[in-house]
Structures are given as structure tokens and as C-alpha cells.
Coordinates of C-alpha atoms in Angstrom, one line a residue:
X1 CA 104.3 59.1 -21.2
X2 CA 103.0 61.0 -18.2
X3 CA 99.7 61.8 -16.9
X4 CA 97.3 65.5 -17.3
X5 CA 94.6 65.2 -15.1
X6 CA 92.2 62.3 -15.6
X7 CA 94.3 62.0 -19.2
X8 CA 97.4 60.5 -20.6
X9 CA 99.7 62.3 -22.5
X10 CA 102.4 61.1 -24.5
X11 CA 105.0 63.5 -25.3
X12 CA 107.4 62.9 -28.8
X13 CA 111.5 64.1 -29.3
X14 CA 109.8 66.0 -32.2
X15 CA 107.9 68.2 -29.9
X16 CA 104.6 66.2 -30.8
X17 CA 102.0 65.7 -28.2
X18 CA 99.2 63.0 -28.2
X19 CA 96.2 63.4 -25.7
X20 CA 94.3 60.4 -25.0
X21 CA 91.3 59.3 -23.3
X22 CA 91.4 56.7 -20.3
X23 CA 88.6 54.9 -20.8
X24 CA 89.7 52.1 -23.4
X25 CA 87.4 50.7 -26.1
X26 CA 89.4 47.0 -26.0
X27 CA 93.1 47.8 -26.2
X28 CA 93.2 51.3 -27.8
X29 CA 91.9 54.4 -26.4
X30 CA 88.2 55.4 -26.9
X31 CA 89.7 58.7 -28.4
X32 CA 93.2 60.6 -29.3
X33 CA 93.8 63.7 -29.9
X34 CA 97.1 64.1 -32.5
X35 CA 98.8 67.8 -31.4
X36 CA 101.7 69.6 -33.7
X37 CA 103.3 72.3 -31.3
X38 CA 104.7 75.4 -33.0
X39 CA 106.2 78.9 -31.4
X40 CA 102.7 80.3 -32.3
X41 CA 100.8 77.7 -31.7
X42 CA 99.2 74.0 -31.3
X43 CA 97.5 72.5 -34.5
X44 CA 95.4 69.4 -34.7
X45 CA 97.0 66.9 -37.0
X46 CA 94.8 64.6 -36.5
X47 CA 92.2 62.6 -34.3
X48 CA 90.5 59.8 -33.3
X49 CA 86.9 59.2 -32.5
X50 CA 85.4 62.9 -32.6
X51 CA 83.5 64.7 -34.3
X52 CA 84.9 67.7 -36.2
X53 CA 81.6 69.8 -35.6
X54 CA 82.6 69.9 -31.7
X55 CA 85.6 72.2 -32.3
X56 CA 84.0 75.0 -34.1
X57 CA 84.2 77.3 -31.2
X58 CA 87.8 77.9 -32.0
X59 CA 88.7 81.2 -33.9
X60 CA 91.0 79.5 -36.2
X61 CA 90.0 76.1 -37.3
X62 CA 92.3 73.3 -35.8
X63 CA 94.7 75.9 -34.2
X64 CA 94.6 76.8 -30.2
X65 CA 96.5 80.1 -29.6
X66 CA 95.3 80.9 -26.2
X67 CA 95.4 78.8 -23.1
X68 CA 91.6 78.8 -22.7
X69 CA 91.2 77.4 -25.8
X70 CA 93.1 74.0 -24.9
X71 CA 91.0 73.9 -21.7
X72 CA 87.8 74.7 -23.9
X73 CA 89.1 71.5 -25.9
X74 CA 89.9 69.2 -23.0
X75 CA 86.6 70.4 -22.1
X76 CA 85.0 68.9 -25.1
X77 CA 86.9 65.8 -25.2
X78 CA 85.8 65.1 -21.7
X79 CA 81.9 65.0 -22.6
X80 CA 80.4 62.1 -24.2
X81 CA 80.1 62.1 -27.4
X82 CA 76.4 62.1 -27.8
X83 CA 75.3 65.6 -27.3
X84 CA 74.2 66.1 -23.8
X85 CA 71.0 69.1 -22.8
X86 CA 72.5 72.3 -22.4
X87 CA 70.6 72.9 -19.3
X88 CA 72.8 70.0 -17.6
X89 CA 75.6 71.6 -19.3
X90 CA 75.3 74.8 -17.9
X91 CA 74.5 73.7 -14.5
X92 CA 77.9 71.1 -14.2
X93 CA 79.7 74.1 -15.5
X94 CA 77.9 76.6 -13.0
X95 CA 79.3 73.9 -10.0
X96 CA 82.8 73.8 -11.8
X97 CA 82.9 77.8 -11.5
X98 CA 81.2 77.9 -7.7
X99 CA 84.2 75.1 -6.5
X100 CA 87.1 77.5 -8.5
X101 CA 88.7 80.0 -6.5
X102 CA 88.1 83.6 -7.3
X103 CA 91.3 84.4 -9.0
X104 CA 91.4 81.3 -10.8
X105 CA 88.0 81.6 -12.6
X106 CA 88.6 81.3 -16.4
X107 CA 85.8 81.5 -18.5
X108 CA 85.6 79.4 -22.0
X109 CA 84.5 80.6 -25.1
X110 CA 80.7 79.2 -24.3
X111 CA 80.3 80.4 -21.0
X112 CA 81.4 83.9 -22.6
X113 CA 78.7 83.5 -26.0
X114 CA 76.0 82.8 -23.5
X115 CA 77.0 85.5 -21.0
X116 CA 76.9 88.0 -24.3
X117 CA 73.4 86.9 -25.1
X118 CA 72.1 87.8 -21.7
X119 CA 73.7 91.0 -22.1
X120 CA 72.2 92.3 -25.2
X121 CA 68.5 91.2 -24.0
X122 CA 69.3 93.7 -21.1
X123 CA 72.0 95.0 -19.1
X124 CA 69.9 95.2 -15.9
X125 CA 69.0 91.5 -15.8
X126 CA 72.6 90.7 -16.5
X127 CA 73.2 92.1 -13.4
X128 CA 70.6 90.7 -11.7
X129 CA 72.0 87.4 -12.8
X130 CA 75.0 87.7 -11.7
X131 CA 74.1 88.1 -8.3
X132 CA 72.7 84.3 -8.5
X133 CA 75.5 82.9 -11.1
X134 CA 78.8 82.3 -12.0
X135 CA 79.1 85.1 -15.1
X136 CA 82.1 87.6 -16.3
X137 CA 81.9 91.0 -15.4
X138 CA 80.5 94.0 -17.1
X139 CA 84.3 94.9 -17.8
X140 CA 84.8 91.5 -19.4
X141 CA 81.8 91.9 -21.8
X142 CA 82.0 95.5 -22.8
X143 CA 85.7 94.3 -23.9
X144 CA 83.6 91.8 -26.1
X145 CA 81.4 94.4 -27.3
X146 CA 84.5 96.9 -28.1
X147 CA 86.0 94.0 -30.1
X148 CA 82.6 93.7 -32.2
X149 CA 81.9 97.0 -33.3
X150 CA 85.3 98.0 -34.2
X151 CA 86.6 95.2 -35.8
X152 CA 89.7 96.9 -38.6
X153 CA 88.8 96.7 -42.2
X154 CA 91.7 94.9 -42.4
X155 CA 91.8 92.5 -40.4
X156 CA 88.0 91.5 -41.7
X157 CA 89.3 91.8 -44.8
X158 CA 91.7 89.1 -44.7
X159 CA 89.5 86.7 -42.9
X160 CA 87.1 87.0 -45.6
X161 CA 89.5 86.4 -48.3
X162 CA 92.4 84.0 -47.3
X163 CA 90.2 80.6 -48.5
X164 CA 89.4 82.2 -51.6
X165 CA 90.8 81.0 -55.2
X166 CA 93.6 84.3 -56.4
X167 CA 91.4 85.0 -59.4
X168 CA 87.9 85.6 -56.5
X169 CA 90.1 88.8 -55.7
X170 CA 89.0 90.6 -57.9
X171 CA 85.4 92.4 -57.4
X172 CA 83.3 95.4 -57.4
X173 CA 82.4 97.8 -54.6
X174 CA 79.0 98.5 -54.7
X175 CA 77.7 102.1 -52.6
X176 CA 74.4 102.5 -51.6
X177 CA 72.8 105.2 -49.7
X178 CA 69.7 103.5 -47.1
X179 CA 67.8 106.2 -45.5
X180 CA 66.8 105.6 -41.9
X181 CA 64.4 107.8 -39.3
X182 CA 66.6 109.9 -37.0
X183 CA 66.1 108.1 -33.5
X184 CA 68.2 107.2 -30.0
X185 CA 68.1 103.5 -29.8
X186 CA 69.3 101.8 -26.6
X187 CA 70.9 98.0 -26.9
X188 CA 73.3 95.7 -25.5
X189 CA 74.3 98.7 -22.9
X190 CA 75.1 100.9 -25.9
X191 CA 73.4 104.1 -27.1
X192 CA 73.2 104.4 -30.7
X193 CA 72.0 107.7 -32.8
X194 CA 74.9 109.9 -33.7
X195 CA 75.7 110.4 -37.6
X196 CA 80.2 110.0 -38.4
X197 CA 79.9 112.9 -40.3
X198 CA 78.8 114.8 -37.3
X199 CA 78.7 113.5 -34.3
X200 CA 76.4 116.3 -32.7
X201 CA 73.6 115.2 -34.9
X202 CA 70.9 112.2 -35.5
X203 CA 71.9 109.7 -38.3
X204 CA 69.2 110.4 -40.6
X205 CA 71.1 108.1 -43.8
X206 CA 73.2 105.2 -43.9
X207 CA 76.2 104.9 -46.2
X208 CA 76.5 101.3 -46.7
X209 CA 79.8 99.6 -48.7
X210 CA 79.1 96.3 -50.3
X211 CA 81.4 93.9 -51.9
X212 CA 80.9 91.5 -55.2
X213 CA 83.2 89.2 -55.8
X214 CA 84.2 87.4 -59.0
X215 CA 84.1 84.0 -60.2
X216 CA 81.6 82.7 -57.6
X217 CA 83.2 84.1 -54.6
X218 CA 80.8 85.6 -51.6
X219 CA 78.7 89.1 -51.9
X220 CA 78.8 90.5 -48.5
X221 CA 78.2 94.4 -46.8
X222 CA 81.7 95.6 -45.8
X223 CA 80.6 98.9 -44.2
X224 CA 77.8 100.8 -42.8
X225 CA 78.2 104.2 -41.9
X226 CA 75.9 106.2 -40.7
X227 CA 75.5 109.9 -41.7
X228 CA 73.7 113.2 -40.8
X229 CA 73.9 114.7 -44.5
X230 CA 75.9 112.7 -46.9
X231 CA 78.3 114.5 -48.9
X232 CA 80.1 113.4 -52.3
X233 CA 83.3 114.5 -50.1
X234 CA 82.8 112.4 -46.9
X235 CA 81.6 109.2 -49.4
X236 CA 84.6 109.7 -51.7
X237 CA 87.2 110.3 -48.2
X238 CA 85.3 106.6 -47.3
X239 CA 86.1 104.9 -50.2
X240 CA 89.2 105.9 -50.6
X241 CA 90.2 104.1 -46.8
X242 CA 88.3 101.2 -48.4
X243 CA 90.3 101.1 -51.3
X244 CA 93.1 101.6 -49.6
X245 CA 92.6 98.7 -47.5
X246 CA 91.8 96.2 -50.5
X247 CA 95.1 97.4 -52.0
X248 CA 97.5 96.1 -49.0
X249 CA 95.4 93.2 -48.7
X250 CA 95.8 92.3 -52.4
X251 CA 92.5 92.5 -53.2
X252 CA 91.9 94.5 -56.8
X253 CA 88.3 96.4 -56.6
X254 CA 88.0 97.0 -60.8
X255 CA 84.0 98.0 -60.6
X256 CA 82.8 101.0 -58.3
X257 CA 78.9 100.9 -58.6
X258 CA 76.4 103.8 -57.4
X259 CA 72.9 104.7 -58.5
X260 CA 72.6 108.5 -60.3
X261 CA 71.5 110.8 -57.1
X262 CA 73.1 114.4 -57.2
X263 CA 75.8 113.3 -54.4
X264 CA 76.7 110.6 -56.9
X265 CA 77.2 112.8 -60.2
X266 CA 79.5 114.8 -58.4
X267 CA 81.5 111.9 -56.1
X268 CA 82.0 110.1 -60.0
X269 CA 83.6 113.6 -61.0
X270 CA 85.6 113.3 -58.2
X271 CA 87.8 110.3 -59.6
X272 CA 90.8 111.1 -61.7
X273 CA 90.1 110.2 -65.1
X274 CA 93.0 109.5 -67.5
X275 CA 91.1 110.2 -70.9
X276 CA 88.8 112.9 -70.5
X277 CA 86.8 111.3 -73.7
X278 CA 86.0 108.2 -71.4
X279 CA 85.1 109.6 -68.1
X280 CA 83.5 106.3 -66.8
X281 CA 87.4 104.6 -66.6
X282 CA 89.0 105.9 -63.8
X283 CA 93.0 105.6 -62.3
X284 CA 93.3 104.0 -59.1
X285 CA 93.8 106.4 -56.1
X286 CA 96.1 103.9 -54.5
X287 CA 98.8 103.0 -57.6
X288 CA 96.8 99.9 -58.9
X289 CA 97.6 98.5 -61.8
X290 CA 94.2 97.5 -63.0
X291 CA 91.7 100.7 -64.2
X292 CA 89.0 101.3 -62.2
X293 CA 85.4 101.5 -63.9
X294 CA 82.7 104.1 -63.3
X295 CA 79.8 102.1 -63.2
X296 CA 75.8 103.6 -62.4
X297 CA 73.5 100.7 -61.8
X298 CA 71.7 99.3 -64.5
X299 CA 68.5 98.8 -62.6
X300 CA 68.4 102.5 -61.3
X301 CA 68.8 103.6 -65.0
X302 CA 66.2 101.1 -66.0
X303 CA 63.8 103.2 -63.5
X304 CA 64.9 106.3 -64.4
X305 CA 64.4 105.8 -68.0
X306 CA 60.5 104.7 -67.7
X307 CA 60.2 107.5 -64.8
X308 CA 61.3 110.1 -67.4
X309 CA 58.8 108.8 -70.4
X310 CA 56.2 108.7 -67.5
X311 CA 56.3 112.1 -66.0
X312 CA 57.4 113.7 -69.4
X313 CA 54.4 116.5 -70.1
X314 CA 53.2 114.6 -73.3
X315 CA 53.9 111.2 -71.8
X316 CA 56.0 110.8 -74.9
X317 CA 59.9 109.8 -75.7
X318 CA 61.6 110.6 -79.3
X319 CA 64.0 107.9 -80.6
X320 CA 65.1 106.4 -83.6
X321 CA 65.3 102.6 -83.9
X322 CA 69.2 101.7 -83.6
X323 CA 68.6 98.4 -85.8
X324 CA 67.5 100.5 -88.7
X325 CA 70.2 102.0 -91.1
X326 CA 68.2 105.3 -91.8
X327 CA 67.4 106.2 -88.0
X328 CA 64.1 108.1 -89.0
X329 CA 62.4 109.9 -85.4
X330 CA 59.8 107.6 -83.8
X331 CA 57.7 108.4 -80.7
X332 CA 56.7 106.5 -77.4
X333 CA 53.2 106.7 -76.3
X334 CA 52.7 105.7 -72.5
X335 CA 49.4 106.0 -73.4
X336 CA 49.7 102.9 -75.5
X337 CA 50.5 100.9 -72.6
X338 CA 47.0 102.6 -70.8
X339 CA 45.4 101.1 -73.3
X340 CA 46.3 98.1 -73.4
X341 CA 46.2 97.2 -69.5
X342 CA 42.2 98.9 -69.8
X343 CA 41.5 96.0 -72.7
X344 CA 43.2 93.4 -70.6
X345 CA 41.3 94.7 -67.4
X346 CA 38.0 94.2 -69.6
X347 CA 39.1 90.6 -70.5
X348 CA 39.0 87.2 -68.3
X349 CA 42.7 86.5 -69.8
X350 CA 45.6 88.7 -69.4
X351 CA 47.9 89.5 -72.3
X352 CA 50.2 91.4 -70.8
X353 CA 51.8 92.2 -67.5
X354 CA 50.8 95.7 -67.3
X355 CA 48.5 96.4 -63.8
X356 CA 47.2 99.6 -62.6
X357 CA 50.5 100.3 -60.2
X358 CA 52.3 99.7 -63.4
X359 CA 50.5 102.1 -65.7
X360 CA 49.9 104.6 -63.0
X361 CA 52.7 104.3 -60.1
X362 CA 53.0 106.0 -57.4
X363 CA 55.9 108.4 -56.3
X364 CA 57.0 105.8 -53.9
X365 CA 56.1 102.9 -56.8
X366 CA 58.5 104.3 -58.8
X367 CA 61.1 103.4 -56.8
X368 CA 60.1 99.7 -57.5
X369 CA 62.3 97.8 -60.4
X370 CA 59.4 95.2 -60.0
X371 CA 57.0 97.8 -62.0
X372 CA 59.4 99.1 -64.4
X373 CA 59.9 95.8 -65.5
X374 CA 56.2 95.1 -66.4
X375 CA 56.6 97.8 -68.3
X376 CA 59.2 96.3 -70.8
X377 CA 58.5 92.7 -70.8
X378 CA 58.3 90.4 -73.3
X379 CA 54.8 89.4 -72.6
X380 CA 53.9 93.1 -72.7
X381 CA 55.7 93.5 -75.9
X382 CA 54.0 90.6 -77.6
X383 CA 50.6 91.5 -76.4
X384 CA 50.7 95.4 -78.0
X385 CA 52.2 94.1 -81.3
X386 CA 48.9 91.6 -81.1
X387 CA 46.7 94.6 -80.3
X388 CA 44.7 97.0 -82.7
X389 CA 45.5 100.3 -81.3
X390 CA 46.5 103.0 -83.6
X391 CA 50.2 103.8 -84.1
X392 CA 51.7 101.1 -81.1
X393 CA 54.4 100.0 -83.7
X394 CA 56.9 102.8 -82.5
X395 CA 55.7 102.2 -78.9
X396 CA 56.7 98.7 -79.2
X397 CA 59.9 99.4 -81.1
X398 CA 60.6 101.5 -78.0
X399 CA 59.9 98.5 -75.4
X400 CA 61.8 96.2 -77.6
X401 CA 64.9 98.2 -77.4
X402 CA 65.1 99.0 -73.9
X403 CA 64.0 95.4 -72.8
X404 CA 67.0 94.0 -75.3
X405 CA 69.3 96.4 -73.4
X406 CA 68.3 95.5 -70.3
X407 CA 68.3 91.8 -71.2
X408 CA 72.0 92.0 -72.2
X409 CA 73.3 94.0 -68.6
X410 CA 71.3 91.7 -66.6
X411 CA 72.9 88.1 -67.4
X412 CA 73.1 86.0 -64.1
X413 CA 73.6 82.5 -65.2
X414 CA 75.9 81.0 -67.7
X415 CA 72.7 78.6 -69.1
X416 CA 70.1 82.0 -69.0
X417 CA 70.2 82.1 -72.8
X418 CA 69.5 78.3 -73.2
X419 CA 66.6 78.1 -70.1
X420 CA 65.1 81.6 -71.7
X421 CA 65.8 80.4 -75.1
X422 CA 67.1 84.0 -76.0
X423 CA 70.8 84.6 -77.4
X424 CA 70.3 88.2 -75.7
X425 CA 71.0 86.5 -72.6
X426 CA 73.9 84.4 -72.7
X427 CA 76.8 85.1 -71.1
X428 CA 79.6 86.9 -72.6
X429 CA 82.5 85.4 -74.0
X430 CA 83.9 87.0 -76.5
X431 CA 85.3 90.2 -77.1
X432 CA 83.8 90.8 -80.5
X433 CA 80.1 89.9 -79.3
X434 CA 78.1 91.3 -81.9
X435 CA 75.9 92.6 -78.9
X436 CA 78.5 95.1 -78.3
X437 CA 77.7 96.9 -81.3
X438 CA 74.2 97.5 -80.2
X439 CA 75.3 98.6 -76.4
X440 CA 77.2 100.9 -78.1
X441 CA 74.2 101.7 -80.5
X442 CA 72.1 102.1 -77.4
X443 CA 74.7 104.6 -76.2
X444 CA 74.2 107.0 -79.0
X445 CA 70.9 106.7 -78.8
X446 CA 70.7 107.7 -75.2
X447 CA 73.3 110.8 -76.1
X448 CA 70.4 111.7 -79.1
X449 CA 67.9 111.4 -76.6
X450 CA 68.8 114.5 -73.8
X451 CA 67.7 117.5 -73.6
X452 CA 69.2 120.0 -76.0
X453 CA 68.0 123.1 -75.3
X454 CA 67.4 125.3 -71.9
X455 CA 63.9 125.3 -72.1
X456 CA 61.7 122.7 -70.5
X457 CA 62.1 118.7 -71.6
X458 CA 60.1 118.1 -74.3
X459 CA 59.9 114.4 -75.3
X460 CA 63.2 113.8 -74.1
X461 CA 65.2 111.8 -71.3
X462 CA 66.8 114.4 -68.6
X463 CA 70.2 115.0 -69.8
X464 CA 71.1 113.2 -65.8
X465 CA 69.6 110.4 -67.3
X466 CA 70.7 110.4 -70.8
X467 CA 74.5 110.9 -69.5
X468 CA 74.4 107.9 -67.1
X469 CA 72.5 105.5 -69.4
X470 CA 75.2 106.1 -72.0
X471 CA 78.1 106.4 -70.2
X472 CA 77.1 103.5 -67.7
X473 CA 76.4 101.3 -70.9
X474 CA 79.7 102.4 -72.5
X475 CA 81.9 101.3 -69.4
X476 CA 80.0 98.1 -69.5
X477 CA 81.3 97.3 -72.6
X478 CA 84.5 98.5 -71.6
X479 CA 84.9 96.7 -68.6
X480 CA 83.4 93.4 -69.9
X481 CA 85.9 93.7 -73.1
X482 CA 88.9 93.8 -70.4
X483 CA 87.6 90.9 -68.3
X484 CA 88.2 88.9 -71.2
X485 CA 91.1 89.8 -72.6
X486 CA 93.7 91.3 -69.6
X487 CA 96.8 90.2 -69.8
X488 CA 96.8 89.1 -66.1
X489 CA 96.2 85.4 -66.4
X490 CA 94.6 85.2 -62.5
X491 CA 91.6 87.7 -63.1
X492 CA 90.6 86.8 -67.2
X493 CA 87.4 85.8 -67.6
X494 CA 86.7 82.9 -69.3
X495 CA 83.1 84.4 -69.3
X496 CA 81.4 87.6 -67.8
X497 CA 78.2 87.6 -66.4
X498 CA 76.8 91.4 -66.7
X499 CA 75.0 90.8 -63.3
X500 CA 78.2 91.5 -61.9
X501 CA 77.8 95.6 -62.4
X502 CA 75.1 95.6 -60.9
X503 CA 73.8 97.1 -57.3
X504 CA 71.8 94.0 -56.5
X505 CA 73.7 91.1 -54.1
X506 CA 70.9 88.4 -55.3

């Protein structure tokens, strides 16, 4: 046993080191500090008398890898252990640094977070303080900043996903495109405005990389790149380091996700696709064993679908009902639904959800799911098939099927079905669902429903639209089907939840 400053410590033949507190609480120590030492480094194994929340400042939960750490540690075991003002804090520490000679200055990991702050407020002031304070240097904290923003992929990645379960390795990258104003913006020292693409130009769009993970594991945005003119070739080269980087971390990305926008049709083309007759099932780029699935979200075809009936010249859609046997042509009137939200505007109770944004959106309203989905509620449903106007039957026959479809790719909870009290929305389980067959119905349909001829759309979707909704519902199926029955014990589903395909993190 020997002595470390105002502490005691007791060294072990096994290498084993206790710390321990002078000050005694009757004949045992008011605190200890149990240390395993290792050629990498010094683990807690154990301690007495502390409070786990005062050692969250290390980068690696009870491990200490550098030097500072352990003197950040001592530093903590040497407070009290009621928490005492920072402002006292920061002054003792301020005399500890003023009475430490220049070359011996080492700065912990709070004096460093702090000194960071005040250097993102403004990098004037910081220099102003240090003139009166104790603080690192600009070198010092532009390091800190370099080792911010370009933090490897890797190296993220595996931080992220080293506490989670095997089987929460499998997800779905989800890529959205987030236009921004072009602009110069000045913080933390840093000048931020050029595009990756180009670096001679203004960002004027952001290309932003999200990860869903499976079986409760976290949703979080893995990259965001910013871009002068986004290309299907820059987003595909993009990907393809991401996925390259899930692959050597072990992580299996089975789900890519966009929306339907022109760079989009042509980066899905892009993929290499093993069966020509089932373009939305793509082969890994990086020798995966698992297929990669072509997905467009669900809730931009949702929009794009009542956008097409809406701007359609007639404001009319031709379908047949898929639950009917002899498929005889029906038509959509959006002027049903004008009807019925001017009767409701006439009456003290609402029947439906329809409001005038809904009915009449505008160009930037269309872009809101919100709308879309008054359109093809159930309470909107009901309150037309209640109604008297002429010829709403195929109108509501419409709503009902799109609303059933959307129902069935937009399961978040296992209980849904059961709180809703709709079988539509439970979650799938088995691979003969019966609500397969009418995804698949509603595939058809959508093929039916495109634009056949050259001339202008007549009552139809746009064949964009029709392709996606069909193809997006197809691999759907497909991908949900595989979830449950891979032979890869790790990643099968007991259940899918069609959420999961989906652009939205929440």
C-alpha cells in the first residue's frame, strides 16, 4: 500500500489497483474506487460510495484510455458528493490552472466542453477570454472541431451499433432530398456554403441518409450532404460508400427507401436487378447475401395518387373495384368530395374531415400527407355513403380502396388492429395473409390505371405514378414475405410492422 497525493492506493500481484479516499466514515473508507489494468486500458470493476452519473464524461463507459481521463476521475472523486455550483467549480479550477506551470497545463474533458461552447457563440470573444482566463488555444479547439465534422462512417457506425441485439442489424436506408436557400453562414470559426458536388458553388439541396433499424432498435440521420444539383450518379456513388460501410461493419441494409422525383426513377434503374420481371429486388453492390429491396415511400405515393385525381382535367380517376370478380370500369368524382365538405360547411356538425385546404390545396398543400389523408379517411368515407348526392357509390368505392391500402403499408404498432378495431391494421405475421392478395390486387389495379396512350391523361394516374404505386406495393409484399420466412434465424421476423418501409422516422 502506498500513497497518490492526498490518496491511498493499494496495489495487488494481479496487477489490480484500489483507490481510496482518506477521509474514513468509521473504519472503512468514505469511498473506493476498484481498478482492473489492461495493456489497453484501466476498467472500473467496481466502486464504493459514488454515483455512476459522475463518470459520464468518459468516452467509453467505465474504461480510462488516456491519462487525462484518470486525472478527470481523481478529479471527481475528490469533490463531495453533493453536487457543488459550477460557478465555484469553474473558479477552483481557474486557480488550479493559474498555480500550474505553463507546460504542465492539462486541460480535462470539462474544461475542454465549456471552452467549445464559448467558441461556437463567437470566435472573437473566445479570444477576448482568453486574455482574462485559463482556456486551450485556438489550435487545441479547431482540433476539436476537425474531430466533429469529420467523424468516419465507420467509426460512427460501430458506436451506434455495438449494444444492439444481432437481429437490430438489420434495417433500411431511407434517402431524402431537403431543399435549403443557397447562403454563406459563419459559425463556430467555420464558413459554411459550398455544395460536395461542386465545391465552386452554393448548396442549394441537401442529400440526407437516414437509418431504420429493426426490431426496436434506434432511427437516426447517418448523413447529410450538401449539394449544388443532385444527380442520380453522385446519390447512387453516396450510397454505395454507405453501403459499403454497413457491409464491413456487419450491418445488412435489406430496404432502400426514396420518394418518386425524376433523380429517383433513374438512381432505382441504376441498381443491378437479378430478374428483370421484378425490378424493385435488387443484388447487393457489395456481395451481401441478403437481396436488397427497391422501395418508393408509401406516403409520397399516397400524395401522388390524390394529386393526380386532383389535377386530372375532368377531376376524374377510372378503376375497377379489385373486390369484385367481374371488374366492371367505375369513376372517381373529386367533385363528390366538393360536395360534401360545402354540405358540412352549411351544417353546425361535421361529418367528415374534408376542409377547404383539403378540397382545394394548394401547390405547396399538396406536399402535405396531413391533407391527403382527409381525403381517404374513414370518417370521410362514412359520411359520403350517408350522403344523398348522385352517383358517390363509385367515389366511395374509390376512397375505400385506397384508404384499405394505405391502412395495410402503414402498420406501426403490434396492438393497431385491436385499439382501431380494424384487422386491416394488424401486424403481419404470416406469410399467407390473405391481405396479400389484395396488395397484389391493388398492384394490377395501379398497372390498369396508367396512361396508355401518347396523348394527354385522360382519367388516368401518370404512368410515374402508376409504376411506383405498383411496383412499391409489389416489393412490399415481397419484402415483408421474406422477413418472415428467411432462413437466417437472427433477422426472421416474428412479425413485420409495414411502418418500417416507410420514409417517416416517427
Amino acid at each position: 500500500q502506498s500513497t497518490w497525493g492526498s490518496y491511498d492506493l493499494l496495489l495487488r500481484d494481479s496487477g489490480d489497483a484500489v483507490v481510496m479516499s482518506r477521509e474514513r466514515e468509521g473504519p472503512t473508507a468514505k469511498w473506493t474506487l476498484n481498478i482492473t489494468v489492461s495493456t489497453e486500458s484501466l476498467s472500473f470493476s467496481g466502486y464504493r460510495g459514488l454515483r455512476k452519473e459522475k463518470f459520464l464524461f468518459l468516452r467509453y463507459p467505465g474504461k480510462v484510455r488516456r491519462w487525462s481521463e484518470l486525472e478527470e476521475v481523481i478529479n471527481v472523486l475528490n469533490q463531495d458528493t453533493p453536487v457543488a455550483d459550477e460557478r465555484w467549480i469553474f473558479i477552483n479550477r481557474q486557480i488550479e490552472l493559474l498555480n500550474t506551470p505553463k507546460n504542465g497545463k492539462v486541460y480535462l474533458a470539462n474544461d475542454l466542453s465549456l471552452a467549445f461552447s464559448w467558441y461556437t457563440l463567437s470566435t472573437k470573444l473566445y479570444q477576448t477570454l482568453r486574455e482574462f482566463m485559463v482556456l486551450p488555444s485556438l489550435r487545441v479547439i479547431r482540433n476539436i472541431t476537425s474531430a466533429v465534422s469529420n467523424v468516419d462512417t465507420k467509426e460512427f457506425l460501430t458506436a451506434v451499433f455495438e449494444k444492439l441485439e444481432d437481429r437490430q442489424r438489420i434495417c433500411s436506408l431511407v434517402i431524402d432530398e431537403i431543399y435549403i436557400k443557397p447562403s454563406v453562414q459563419y459559425y463556430g470559426g467555420t464558413v459554411y456554403c459550398n455544395s460536395v458536388d461542386d465545391p465552386t458553388k452554393l448548396a442549394r439541396t441537401i442529400l440526407a441518409v437516414m437509418i431504420r433499424c429493426a426490431f426496436g432498435g434506434p432511427s437516426f440521420v447517418l448523413k447529410m450532404i450538401p449539394c449544388s444539383g443532385l444527380t442520380s450518379e453522385f446519390q447512387l456513388d453516396n450510397v454505395n460508400l454507405i453501403l459499403k460501410d454497413l457491409v464491413s461493419c456487419k450491418i445488412v441494409a435489406i430496404v432502400v427507401v426514396v420518394d418518386n422525383n425524376k433523380v429517383n426513377q433513374k438512381f432505382l434503374k441504376m441498381f443491378k436487378i437479378p430478374n428483370l420481371s421484378k425490378p424493385w429486388i435488387a443484388t447487393s453492390p457489395f456481395g451481401s447475401d441478403f437481396p436488397l429491396f427497391l422501395i418508393n415511400d408509401p406516403v409520397h405515393i399516397l400524395k401522388c395518387i390524390r394529386n393526380n385525381w386532383y389535377i386530372e382535367e375532368h377531376k376524374s380517376i377510372m378503376f375497377y373495384d379489385v373486390r369484385d370478380s367481374d371488374r366492371s370500369q367505375m369513376t372517381a368524382s373529386w367533385s363528390h368530395l366538393i360536395q360534401m365538405y360545402e354540405s358540412d360547411s352549411k351544417s353546425l356538425v361535421t361529418l367528415s374531415d374534408l376542409t377547404k385546404s383539403a378540397v382545394s390545396p394548394s401547390n405547396i398543400q399538396r406536399q402535405n400527407v396531413g391533407l391527403a389523408l382527409k381525403i381517404f379517411s374513414d370518417k370521410t368515407i362514412a359520411a359520403l355513403k350517408s350522403s344523398d348526392i348522385p352517383g358517390v357509390d363509385e367515389t366511395v368505392n374509390f376512397l375505400e380502396l385506397v384508404a384499405e391500402w394505405w391502412k395495410m403499408l402503414n402498420i406501426k404498432g403490434l396492438t393497431a388492429g385491436v385499439r382501431f378495431n380494424d384487422n386491416t391494421r394488424d401486424a403481419f405475421s404470416d406469410p399467407d395473409d390473405p391481405r396479400f392478395n389484395f396488395l397484389l390486387s391493388f398492384a394490377r389495379l395501379c398497372d390498369s390505371m396508367q396512361n396508355s396512350s401518347r396523348q394527354k391523361r385522360c382519367k388516368s394516374l401518370t404512368n410515374e405514378t402508376s409504376s411506383a404505386s405498383a411496383n412499391t406495393t409489389r416489393g412490399i409484399v415481397d419484402a415483408t414475405k421474406y422477413l418472415l420466412t428467411t432462413s437466417n434465424n437472427t433477422f426472421k421476423h416474428k412479425f413485420v410492422l409495414t411502418n418500417f418501409f416507410s420514409c417517416r422516422l416517427y
